[in-house]
Amino acid sequence: MTGHVFTVAGGKGGVGKTTTAVNVGVVLEDAGYDVVVVDADLGMANLAAMVDVEYDSSLHEVLAERAAVSDTLTEAPGGLTVVPGEQSLEAFADADPAKLRKVIKTLSNAYDVVLIDTGAGLSHEATVPLGLADSVLLVTTPDTVAVGDANKTAGLAERVDGDVVGSILTRATGPDDVELVAGDLGADLLAIVPEDSEATTDEPLVLNSPDSPAAEAYRRLGEILEDVLIGEPARSIDEQDTVWFPEDDEEDEADEEADDEGSGGVFGVFGR
């Protein structure tokens, strides 16, 4: 039996795809799954820098037939394994995205979970991972351009037989953001990751800032994806028994409590 391949995608850059892949990876690793994260953002690879690891060989070298997949496997925080990419233009030019299929097949035979971190846009190298996935996860911020690009990515995934199981909203600042995105996104909302100024910038958040609302959101997302791993449908956010935001008539009281506790406004409900 091969491992489950999740592709973490979104049409716009900077929405939190790599952050999502890393934190979900650590959560699933902690739950007992053997997890590898692949930096398939061939043009703007940043996974190695984000988790602060040094590596001997890169995915780009494998795609250029200068290294084996086993040469790239690099230990990262939280027991995670990562396959880093390079940032040079030369490496990008030499890498053949079509060879990614063989790489992912090799990894899925060795790991329980393969998380593919993708690049932005609708290029060939961003499209290939969509067709390789058992499940596609869309990532967007509340920005209308990011939401529109996420929907375009979903449409592209459908064209290559990718299965979009849901979306993740990052950098949310309140209920209005959720309502806006939920109405415009074509995929069920699985997680809300709040804008979290108190969290460390060091990744993974679930290790370096474990009590932050953002880290709690990623832990909840990991639980949902565990259902997917055992063949259950992904639970959308409104099907959970979690109170993500206070009701309107409770909001003022919640804000006061949050101010007293220094927990950051309405997102103080996270982590309770």
PDB file of C-alpha atoms in Angstrom:
ATOM      1  CA  MET A   1       0.000   0.000   0.000  1.00  0.00           C
ATOM      2  CA  THR A   2       1.411   3.383  -0.997  1.00  0.00           C
ATOM      3  CA  GLY A   3       1.351   6.543   1.054  1.00  0.00           C
ATOM      4  CA  HIS A   4      -1.147   9.357   0.610  1.00  0.00           C
ATOM      5  CA  VAL A   5      -0.015  12.317  -1.500  1.00  0.00           C
ATOM      6  CA  PHE A   6      -1.281  15.770  -0.539  1.00  0.00           C
ATOM      7  CA  THR A   7      -0.507  18.670  -2.863  1.00  0.00           C
ATOM      8  CA  VAL A   8      -0.607  22.054  -1.128  1.00  0.00           C
ATOM      9  CA  ALA A   9      -1.485  24.590  -3.813  1.00  0.00           C
ATOM     10  CA  GLY A  10      -2.711  28.118  -4.455  1.00  0.00           C
ATOM     11  CA  GLY A  11      -2.441  30.387  -7.419  1.00  0.00           C
ATOM     12  CA  LYS A  12      -0.907  33.368  -5.592  1.00  0.00           C
ATOM     13  CA  GLY A  13       2.507  33.523  -3.972  1.00  0.00           C
ATOM     14  CA  GLY A  14       2.962  34.331  -0.300  1.00  0.00           C
ATOM     15  CA  VAL A  15      -0.341  32.874   0.928  1.00  0.00           C
ATOM     16  CA  GLY A  16       1.266  30.324   3.252  1.00  0.00           C
ATOM     17  CA  LYS A  17       1.614  27.137   1.211  1.00  0.00           C
ATOM     18  CA  THR A  18       5.024  26.229   2.607  1.00  0.00           C
ATOM     19  CA  THR A  19       4.037  27.168   6.154  1.00  0.00           C
ATOM     20  CA  THR A  20       0.954  24.972   5.836  1.00  0.00           C
ATOM     21  CA  ALA A  21       2.900  22.025   4.427  1.00  0.00           C
ATOM     22  CA  VAL A  22       5.532  22.208   7.164  1.00  0.00           C
ATOM     23  CA  ASN A  23       3.156  22.567  10.089  1.00  0.00           C
ATOM     24  CA  VAL A  24       0.705  19.931   8.869  1.00  0.00           C
ATOM     25  CA  GLY A  25       3.670  17.649   8.263  1.00  0.00           C
ATOM     26  CA  VAL A  26       4.901  17.998  11.833  1.00  0.00           C
ATOM     27  CA  VAL A  27       1.386  17.459  13.223  1.00  0.00           C
ATOM     28  CA  LEU A  28       0.942  14.248  11.218  1.00  0.00           C
ATOM     29  CA  GLU A  29       4.438  13.084  12.118  1.00  0.00           C
ATOM     30  CA  ASP A  30       3.595  13.597  15.775  1.00  0.00           C
ATOM     31  CA  ALA A  31       0.413  11.552  15.231  1.00  0.00           C
ATOM     32  CA  GLY A  32       2.541   8.585  14.194  1.00  0.00           C
ATOM     33  CA  TYR A  33       2.734   8.930  10.413  1.00  0.00           C
ATOM     34  CA  ASP A  34       6.029   8.889   8.540  1.00  0.00           C
ATOM     35  CA  VAL A  35       5.937  12.164   6.597  1.00  0.00           C
ATOM     36  CA  VAL A  36       8.049  13.777   3.876  1.00  0.00           C
ATOM     37  CA  VAL A  37       7.612  17.315   2.526  1.00  0.00           C
ATOM     38  CA  VAL A  38       8.776  17.986  -1.030  1.00  0.00           C
ATOM     39  CA  ASP A  39       9.718  21.487  -2.176  1.00  0.00           C
ATOM     40  CA  ALA A  40       8.289  21.410  -5.690  1.00  0.00           C
ATOM     41  CA  ASP A  41       8.305  25.194  -6.044  1.00  0.00           C
ATOM     42  CA  LEU A  42      10.966  24.899  -8.702  1.00  0.00           C
ATOM     43  CA  GLY A  43      11.271  28.610  -9.369  1.00  0.00           C
ATOM     44  CA  MET A  44      11.253  29.960  -5.795  1.00  0.00           C
ATOM     45  CA  ALA A  45      12.249  27.101  -3.499  1.00  0.00           C
ATOM     46  CA  ASN A  46      12.311  28.152   0.169  1.00  0.00           C
ATOM     47  CA  LEU A  47      11.559  25.048   2.247  1.00  0.00           C
ATOM     48  CA  ALA A  48      15.145  24.451   3.396  1.00  0.00           C
ATOM     49  CA  ALA A  49      15.550  28.069   4.476  1.00  0.00           C
ATOM     50  CA  MET A  50      12.201  28.063   6.265  1.00  0.00           C
ATOM     51  CA  VAL A  51      13.041  25.063   8.450  1.00  0.00           C
ATOM     52  CA  ASP A  52      16.722  26.063   8.661  1.00  0.00           C
ATOM     53  CA  VAL A  53      18.347  22.896   7.347  1.00  0.00           C
ATOM     54  CA  GLU A  54      21.410  22.252   5.238  1.00  0.00           C
ATOM     55  CA  TYR A  55      21.236  19.605   2.532  1.00  0.00           C
ATOM     56  CA  ASP A  56      23.572  17.598   0.316  1.00  0.00           C
ATOM     57  CA  SER A  57      21.399  17.230  -2.787  1.00  0.00           C
ATOM     58  CA  SER A  58      18.236  18.891  -4.044  1.00  0.00           C
ATOM     59  CA  LEU A  59      15.071  17.965  -5.890  1.00  0.00           C
ATOM     60  CA  HIS A  60      16.361  20.049  -8.787  1.00  0.00           C
ATOM     61  CA  GLU A  61      19.373  17.730  -9.095  1.00  0.00           C
ATOM     62  CA  VAL A  62      17.080  14.691  -9.166  1.00  0.00           C
ATOM     63  CA  LEU A  63      14.935  16.290 -11.873  1.00  0.00           C
ATOM     64  CA  ALA A  64      18.134  17.010 -13.828  1.00  0.00           C
ATOM     65  CA  GLU A  65      19.204  13.365 -13.366  1.00  0.00           C
ATOM     66  CA  ARG A  66      22.272  14.279 -11.339  1.00  0.00           C
ATOM     67  CA  ALA A  67      21.178  12.730  -8.032  1.00  0.00           C
ATOM     68  CA  ALA A  68      18.976   9.995  -6.616  1.00  0.00           C
ATOM     69  CA  VAL A  69      15.885  10.686  -4.528  1.00  0.00           C
ATOM     70  CA  SER A  70      17.544   9.062  -1.524  1.00  0.00           C
ATOM     71  CA  ASP A  71      20.367  11.619  -1.726  1.00  0.00           C
ATOM     72  CA  THR A  72      17.942  14.468  -1.045  1.00  0.00           C
ATOM     73  CA  LEU A  73      16.254  13.160   2.099  1.00  0.00           C
ATOM     74  CA  THR A  74      17.045  15.647   4.850  1.00  0.00           C
ATOM     75  CA  GLU A  75      16.100  15.531   8.524  1.00  0.00           C
ATOM     76  CA  ALA A  76      14.115  18.552   9.704  1.00  0.00           C
ATOM     77  CA  PRO A  77      12.610  19.691  13.036  1.00  0.00           C
ATOM     78  CA  GLY A  78       9.849  17.587  14.545  1.00  0.00           C
ATOM     79  CA  GLY A  79      11.111  14.349  13.006  1.00  0.00           C
ATOM     80  CA  LEU A  80      10.033  15.558   9.582  1.00  0.00           C
ATOM     81  CA  THR A  81      11.863  14.564   6.408  1.00  0.00           C
ATOM     82  CA  VAL A  82      12.180  17.174   3.663  1.00  0.00           C
ATOM     83  CA  VAL A  83      13.270  17.115   0.038  1.00  0.00           C
ATOM     84  CA  PRO A  84      14.715  20.611  -0.506  1.00  0.00           C
ATOM     85  CA  GLY A  85      14.888  22.586  -3.699  1.00  0.00           C
ATOM     86  CA  GLU A  86      17.424  25.110  -4.983  1.00  0.00           C
ATOM     87  CA  GLN A  87      17.000  28.800  -5.687  1.00  0.00           C
ATOM     88  CA  SER A  88      19.433  29.306  -8.566  1.00  0.00           C
ATOM     89  CA  LEU A  89      18.275  30.049 -12.098  1.00  0.00           C
ATOM     90  CA  GLU A  90      20.651  27.398 -13.419  1.00  0.00           C
ATOM     91  CA  ALA A  91      19.047  24.706 -11.275  1.00  0.00           C
ATOM     92  CA  PHE A  92      15.589  25.823 -12.383  1.00  0.00           C
ATOM     93  CA  ALA A  93      16.584  25.700 -16.035  1.00  0.00           C
ATOM     94  CA  ASP A  94      17.983  22.166 -15.745  1.00  0.00           C
ATOM     95  CA  ALA A  95      15.078  20.660 -13.786  1.00  0.00           C
ATOM     96  CA  ASP A  96      12.479  18.690 -15.757  1.00  0.00           C
ATOM     97  CA  PRO A  97       9.060  18.876 -14.011  1.00  0.00           C
ATOM     98  CA  ALA A  98       7.878  15.796 -15.898  1.00  0.00           C
ATOM     99  CA  LYS A  99      10.281  13.684 -13.861  1.00  0.00           C
ATOM    100  CA  LEU A 100       8.499  14.696 -10.655  1.00  0.00           C
ATOM    101  CA  ARG A 101       6.034  11.846 -11.160  1.00  0.00           C
ATOM    102  CA  LYS A 102       8.746   9.238 -10.631  1.00  0.00           C
ATOM    103  CA  VAL A 103      10.049  11.106  -7.566  1.00  0.00           C
ATOM    104  CA  ILE A 104       6.633  11.193  -5.901  1.00  0.00           C
ATOM    105  CA  LYS A 105       5.992   7.542  -6.704  1.00  0.00           C
ATOM    106  CA  THR A 106       9.293   6.606  -5.070  1.00  0.00           C
ATOM    107  CA  LEU A 107       8.494   8.650  -1.970  1.00  0.00           C
ATOM    108  CA  SER A 108       4.925   7.370  -1.664  1.00  0.00           C
ATOM    109  CA  ASN A 109       6.309   3.834  -1.579  1.00  0.00           C
ATOM    110  CA  ALA A 110       8.516   4.770   1.375  1.00  0.00           C
ATOM    111  CA  TYR A 111       6.390   7.203   3.424  1.00  0.00           C
ATOM    112  CA  ASP A 112       2.880   7.221   4.859  1.00  0.00           C
ATOM    113  CA  VAL A 113       2.300  10.821   3.800  1.00  0.00           C
ATOM    114  CA  VAL A 114       3.879  12.898   1.035  1.00  0.00           C
ATOM    115  CA  LEU A 115       3.193  16.644   1.168  1.00  0.00           C
ATOM    116  CA  ILE A 116       4.051  18.512  -2.036  1.00  0.00           C
ATOM    117  CA  ASP A 117       4.676  22.241  -1.616  1.00  0.00           C
ATOM    118  CA  THR A 118       3.973  23.910  -4.957  1.00  0.00           C
ATOM    119  CA  GLY A 119       4.812  27.176  -6.647  1.00  0.00           C
ATOM    120  CA  ALA A 120       2.476  30.015  -7.515  1.00  0.00           C
ATOM    121  CA  GLY A 121       0.780  30.579 -10.832  1.00  0.00           C
ATOM    122  CA  LEU A 122      -0.577  28.259 -13.490  1.00  0.00           C
ATOM    123  CA  SER A 123       2.713  27.147 -15.025  1.00  0.00           C
ATOM    124  CA  HIS A 124       3.591  23.608 -16.085  1.00  0.00           C
ATOM    125  CA  GLU A 125       5.714  22.969 -12.998  1.00  0.00           C
ATOM    126  CA  ALA A 126       2.819  24.084 -10.767  1.00  0.00           C
ATOM    127  CA  THR A 127       0.322  21.928 -12.672  1.00  0.00           C
ATOM    128  CA  VAL A 128       2.190  18.612 -12.517  1.00  0.00           C
ATOM    129  CA  PRO A 129       1.821  18.181  -8.714  1.00  0.00           C
ATOM    130  CA  LEU A 130      -1.943  18.688  -8.986  1.00  0.00           C
ATOM    131  CA  GLY A 131      -2.262  15.600 -11.146  1.00  0.00           C
ATOM    132  CA  LEU A 132      -0.002  13.549  -8.870  1.00  0.00           C
ATOM    133  CA  ALA A 133      -2.025  14.153  -5.721  1.00  0.00           C
ATOM    134  CA  ASP A 134      -4.494  11.889  -3.984  1.00  0.00           C
ATOM    135  CA  SER A 135      -5.788  15.076  -2.336  1.00  0.00           C
ATOM    136  CA  VAL A 136      -5.293  18.739  -3.248  1.00  0.00           C
ATOM    137  CA  LEU A 137      -5.397  21.375  -0.496  1.00  0.00           C
ATOM    138  CA  LEU A 138      -5.949  24.969  -1.601  1.00  0.00           C
ATOM    139  CA  VAL A 139      -4.402  27.785   0.447  1.00  0.00           C
ATOM    140  CA  THR A 140      -5.560  31.397   0.277  1.00  0.00           C
ATOM    141  CA  THR A 141      -5.560  34.596   2.269  1.00  0.00           C
ATOM    142  CA  PRO A 142      -8.693  36.797   2.463  1.00  0.00           C
ATOM    143  CA  ASP A 143      -7.309  38.882  -0.406  1.00  0.00           C
ATOM    144  CA  THR A 144      -9.738  38.776  -3.334  1.00  0.00           C
ATOM    145  CA  VAL A 145      -6.946  38.157  -5.844  1.00  0.00           C
ATOM    146  CA  ALA A 146      -5.673  35.217  -3.794  1.00  0.00           C
ATOM    147  CA  VAL A 147      -9.193  33.767  -3.567  1.00  0.00           C
ATOM    148  CA  GLY A 148      -9.681  34.118  -7.314  1.00  0.00           C
ATOM    149  CA  ASP A 149      -6.333  32.466  -8.001  1.00  0.00           C
ATOM    150  CA  ALA A 150      -7.201  29.611  -5.627  1.00  0.00           C
ATOM    151  CA  ASN A 151     -10.381  29.013  -7.611  1.00  0.00           C
ATOM    152  CA  LYS A 152      -8.393  28.998 -10.858  1.00  0.00           C
ATOM    153  CA  THR A 153      -6.057  26.434  -9.317  1.00  0.00           C
ATOM    154  CA  ALA A 154      -9.054  24.306  -8.355  1.00  0.00           C
ATOM    155  CA  GLY A 155     -10.280  24.439 -11.932  1.00  0.00           C
ATOM    156  CA  LEU A 156      -6.855  23.453 -13.199  1.00  0.00           C
ATOM    157  CA  ALA A 157      -6.707  20.556 -10.732  1.00  0.00           C
ATOM    158  CA  GLU A 158     -10.012  19.283 -12.056  1.00  0.00           C
ATOM    159  CA  ARG A 159      -8.657  19.329 -15.612  1.00  0.00           C
ATOM    160  CA  VAL A 160      -5.754  17.053 -14.610  1.00  0.00           C
ATOM    161  CA  ASP A 161      -7.960  14.768 -12.464  1.00  0.00           C
ATOM    162  CA  GLY A 162      -6.793  16.218  -9.156  1.00  0.00           C
ATOM    163  CA  ASP A 163      -9.161  15.833  -6.210  1.00  0.00           C
ATOM    164  CA  VAL A 164      -9.569  19.102  -4.270  1.00  0.00           C
ATOM    165  CA  VAL A 165     -10.636  18.063  -0.762  1.00  0.00           C
ATOM    166  CA  GLY A 166     -10.850  21.558   0.694  1.00  0.00           C
ATOM    167  CA  SER A 167      -9.263  24.930   1.329  1.00  0.00           C
ATOM    168  CA  ILE A 168      -7.343  26.650   4.104  1.00  0.00           C
ATOM    169  CA  LEU A 169      -7.763  30.323   4.924  1.00  0.00           C
ATOM    170  CA  THR A 170      -4.596  31.921   6.297  1.00  0.00           C
ATOM    171  CA  ARG A 171      -3.994  35.376   7.807  1.00  0.00           C
ATOM    172  CA  ALA A 172      -7.629  35.737   8.795  1.00  0.00           C
ATOM    173  CA  THR A 173      -8.334  38.720  11.066  1.00  0.00           C
ATOM    174  CA  GLY A 174     -11.967  38.094  11.982  1.00  0.00           C
ATOM    175  CA  PRO A 175     -15.366  36.660  11.054  1.00  0.00           C
ATOM    176  CA  ASP A 176     -15.775  39.022   8.088  1.00  0.00           C
ATOM    177  CA  ASP A 177     -12.773  37.431   6.397  1.00  0.00           C
ATOM    178  CA  VAL A 178     -14.278  33.991   6.819  1.00  0.00           C
ATOM    179  CA  GLU A 179     -17.671  35.023   5.467  1.00  0.00           C
ATOM    180  CA  LEU A 180     -16.051  36.664   2.448  1.00  0.00           C
ATOM    181  CA  VAL A 181     -13.925  33.671   1.575  1.00  0.00           C
ATOM    182  CA  ALA A 182     -16.558  31.029   2.324  1.00  0.00           C
ATOM    183  CA  GLY A 183     -18.919  32.706  -0.121  1.00  0.00           C
ATOM    184  CA  ASP A 184     -16.391  33.023  -2.927  1.00  0.00           C
ATOM    185  CA  LEU A 185     -14.340  29.833  -2.654  1.00  0.00           C
ATOM    186  CA  GLY A 186     -15.438  26.845  -4.665  1.00  0.00           C
ATOM    187  CA  ALA A 187     -13.960  24.373  -2.155  1.00  0.00           C
ATOM    188  CA  ASP A 188     -15.068  23.648   1.415  1.00  0.00           C
ATOM    189  CA  LEU A 189     -13.189  25.543   4.095  1.00  0.00           C
ATOM    190  CA  LEU A 190     -11.252  23.083   6.274  1.00  0.00           C
ATOM    191  CA  ALA A 191      -9.240  25.448   8.447  1.00  0.00           C
ATOM    192  CA  ILE A 192      -8.919  29.068   9.489  1.00  0.00           C
ATOM    193  CA  VAL A 193      -5.402  30.153  10.418  1.00  0.00           C
ATOM    194  CA  PRO A 194      -5.495  33.558  12.115  1.00  0.00           C
ATOM    195  CA  GLU A 195      -3.092  36.406  11.582  1.00  0.00           C
ATOM    196  CA  ASP A 196      -0.918  35.874  14.632  1.00  0.00           C
ATOM    197  CA  SER A 197       1.494  38.657  15.544  1.00  0.00           C
ATOM    198  CA  GLU A 198       2.432  36.908  18.789  1.00  0.00           C
ATOM    199  CA  ALA A 199       3.684  33.757  17.063  1.00  0.00           C
ATOM    200  CA  THR A 200       7.355  33.318  16.316  1.00  0.00           C
ATOM    201  CA  THR A 201       8.520  33.678  12.729  1.00  0.00           C
ATOM    202  CA  ASP A 202      10.525  30.475  13.133  1.00  0.00           C
ATOM    203  CA  GLU A 203       8.953  27.420  11.525  1.00  0.00           C
ATOM    204  CA  PRO A 204       7.370  25.084  12.395  1.00  0.00           C
ATOM    205  CA  LEU A 205       4.942  27.128  14.497  1.00  0.00           C
ATOM    206  CA  VAL A 206       3.553  24.000  16.130  1.00  0.00           C
ATOM    207  CA  LEU A 207       6.989  23.441  17.667  1.00  0.00           C
ATOM    208  CA  ASN A 208       8.351  26.946  18.172  1.00  0.00           C
ATOM    209  CA  SER A 209       5.131  28.709  19.161  1.00  0.00           C
ATOM    210  CA  PRO A 210       2.899  25.809  20.241  1.00  0.00           C
ATOM    211  CA  ASP A 211       0.448  27.879  22.293  1.00  0.00           C
ATOM    212  CA  SER A 212      -0.282  30.349  19.498  1.00  0.00           C
ATOM    213  CA  PRO A 213      -3.711  30.425  17.823  1.00  0.00           C
ATOM    214  CA  ALA A 214      -2.072  29.704  14.462  1.00  0.00           C
ATOM    215  CA  ALA A 215      -0.396  26.571  15.807  1.00  0.00           C
ATOM    216  CA  GLU A 216      -3.694  25.387  17.260  1.00  0.00           C
ATOM    217  CA  ALA A 217      -5.353  25.910  13.872  1.00  0.00           C
ATOM    218  CA  TYR A 218      -2.751  23.721  12.187  1.00  0.00           C
ATOM    219  CA  ARG A 219      -3.201  21.014  14.803  1.00  0.00           C
ATOM    220  CA  ARG A 220      -6.945  21.016  14.124  1.00  0.00           C
ATOM    221  CA  LEU A 221      -6.267  20.808  10.391  1.00  0.00           C
ATOM    222  CA  GLY A 222      -3.998  17.826  10.991  1.00  0.00           C
ATOM    223  CA  GLU A 223      -6.841  16.037  12.766  1.00  0.00           C
ATOM    224  CA  ILE A 224      -9.115  16.618   9.774  1.00  0.00           C
ATOM    225  CA  LEU A 225      -6.500  15.263   7.384  1.00  0.00           C
ATOM    226  CA  GLU A 226      -6.138  12.152   9.524  1.00  0.00           C
ATOM    227  CA  ASP A 227      -9.757  11.418   8.619  1.00  0.00           C
ATOM    228  CA  VAL A 228      -8.821  11.733   4.950  1.00  0.00           C
ATOM    229  CA  LEU A 229      -5.969   9.274   5.457  1.00  0.00           C
ATOM    230  CA  ILE A 230      -8.368   6.591   6.680  1.00  0.00           C
ATOM    231  CA  GLY A 231     -10.784   7.173   3.829  1.00  0.00           C
ATOM    232  CA  GLU A 232     -13.251   9.483   5.552  1.00  0.00           C
ATOM    233  CA  PRO A 233     -14.455  12.728   3.915  1.00  0.00           C
ATOM    234  CA  ALA A 234     -12.806  15.934   5.066  1.00  0.00           C
ATOM    235  CA  ARG A 235     -14.900  17.837   7.616  1.00  0.00           C
ATOM    236  CA  SER A 236     -15.545  21.426   6.655  1.00  0.00           C
ATOM    237  CA  ILE A 237     -15.179  24.122   9.290  1.00  0.00           C
ATOM    238  CA  ASP A 238     -18.898  24.567   9.928  1.00  0.00           C
ATOM    239  CA  GLU A 239     -19.324  20.848  10.589  1.00  0.00           C
ATOM    240  CA  GLN A 240     -16.947  20.918  13.540  1.00  0.00           C
ATOM    241  CA  ASP A 241     -18.097  21.447  17.106  1.00  0.00           C
ATOM    242  CA  THR A 242     -15.405  24.082  17.585  1.00  0.00           C
ATOM    243  CA  VAL A 243     -16.415  27.673  18.317  1.00  0.00           C
ATOM    244  CA  TRP A 244     -14.013  29.490  16.033  1.00  0.00           C
ATOM    245  CA  PHE A 245     -15.471  32.934  16.686  1.00  0.00           C
ATOM    246  CA  PRO A 246     -17.759  34.260  19.387  1.00  0.00           C
ATOM    247  CA  GLU A 247     -21.374  35.007  18.525  1.00  0.00           C
ATOM    248  CA  ASP A 248     -22.185  38.669  17.833  1.00  0.00           C
ATOM    249  CA  ASP A 249     -23.807  39.163  21.215  1.00  0.00           C
ATOM    250  CA  GLU A 250     -20.775  37.676  22.924  1.00  0.00           C
ATOM    251  CA  GLU A 251     -18.145  39.512  20.910  1.00  0.00           C
ATOM    252  CA  ASP A 252     -17.688  42.503  23.179  1.00  0.00           C
ATOM    253  CA  GLU A 253     -17.318  40.288  26.220  1.00  0.00           C
ATOM    254  CA  ALA A 254     -14.858  38.037  24.380  1.00  0.00           C
ATOM    255  CA  ASP A 255     -12.812  41.053  23.286  1.00  0.00           C
ATOM    256  CA  GLU A 256     -12.607  42.273  26.868  1.00  0.00           C
ATOM    257  CA  GLU A 257     -11.488  38.865  28.065  1.00  0.00           C
ATOM    258  CA  ALA A 258      -8.954  38.641  25.261  1.00  0.00           C
ATOM    259  CA  ASP A 259      -7.552  42.052  26.146  1.00  0.00           C
ATOM    260  CA  ASP A 260      -7.249  41.019  29.780  1.00  0.00           C
ATOM    261  CA  GLU A 261      -5.459  37.815  28.820  1.00  0.00           C
ATOM    262  CA  GLY A 262      -3.380  39.329  26.015  1.00  0.00           C
ATOM    263  CA  SER A 263      -4.750  36.719  23.620  1.00  0.00           C
ATOM    264  CA  GLY A 264      -5.354  38.928  20.601  1.00  0.00           C
ATOM    265  CA  GLY A 265      -9.042  39.785  20.114  1.00  0.00           C
ATOM    266  CA  VAL A 266     -11.605  37.406  18.753  1.00  0.00           C
ATOM    267  CA  PHE A 267      -8.971  34.822  18.012  1.00  0.00           C
ATOM    268  CA  GLY A 268      -8.612  34.233  21.745  1.00  0.00           C
ATOM    269  CA  VAL A 269     -11.092  31.401  21.181  1.00  0.00           C
ATOM    270  CA  PHE A 270      -8.307  29.428  19.564  1.00  0.00           C
ATOM    271  CA  GLY A 271      -6.451  27.110  21.860  1.00  0.00           C
ATOM    272  CA  ARG A 272      -9.093  26.961  24.582  1.00  0.00           C
TER     273      ARG A 272
END
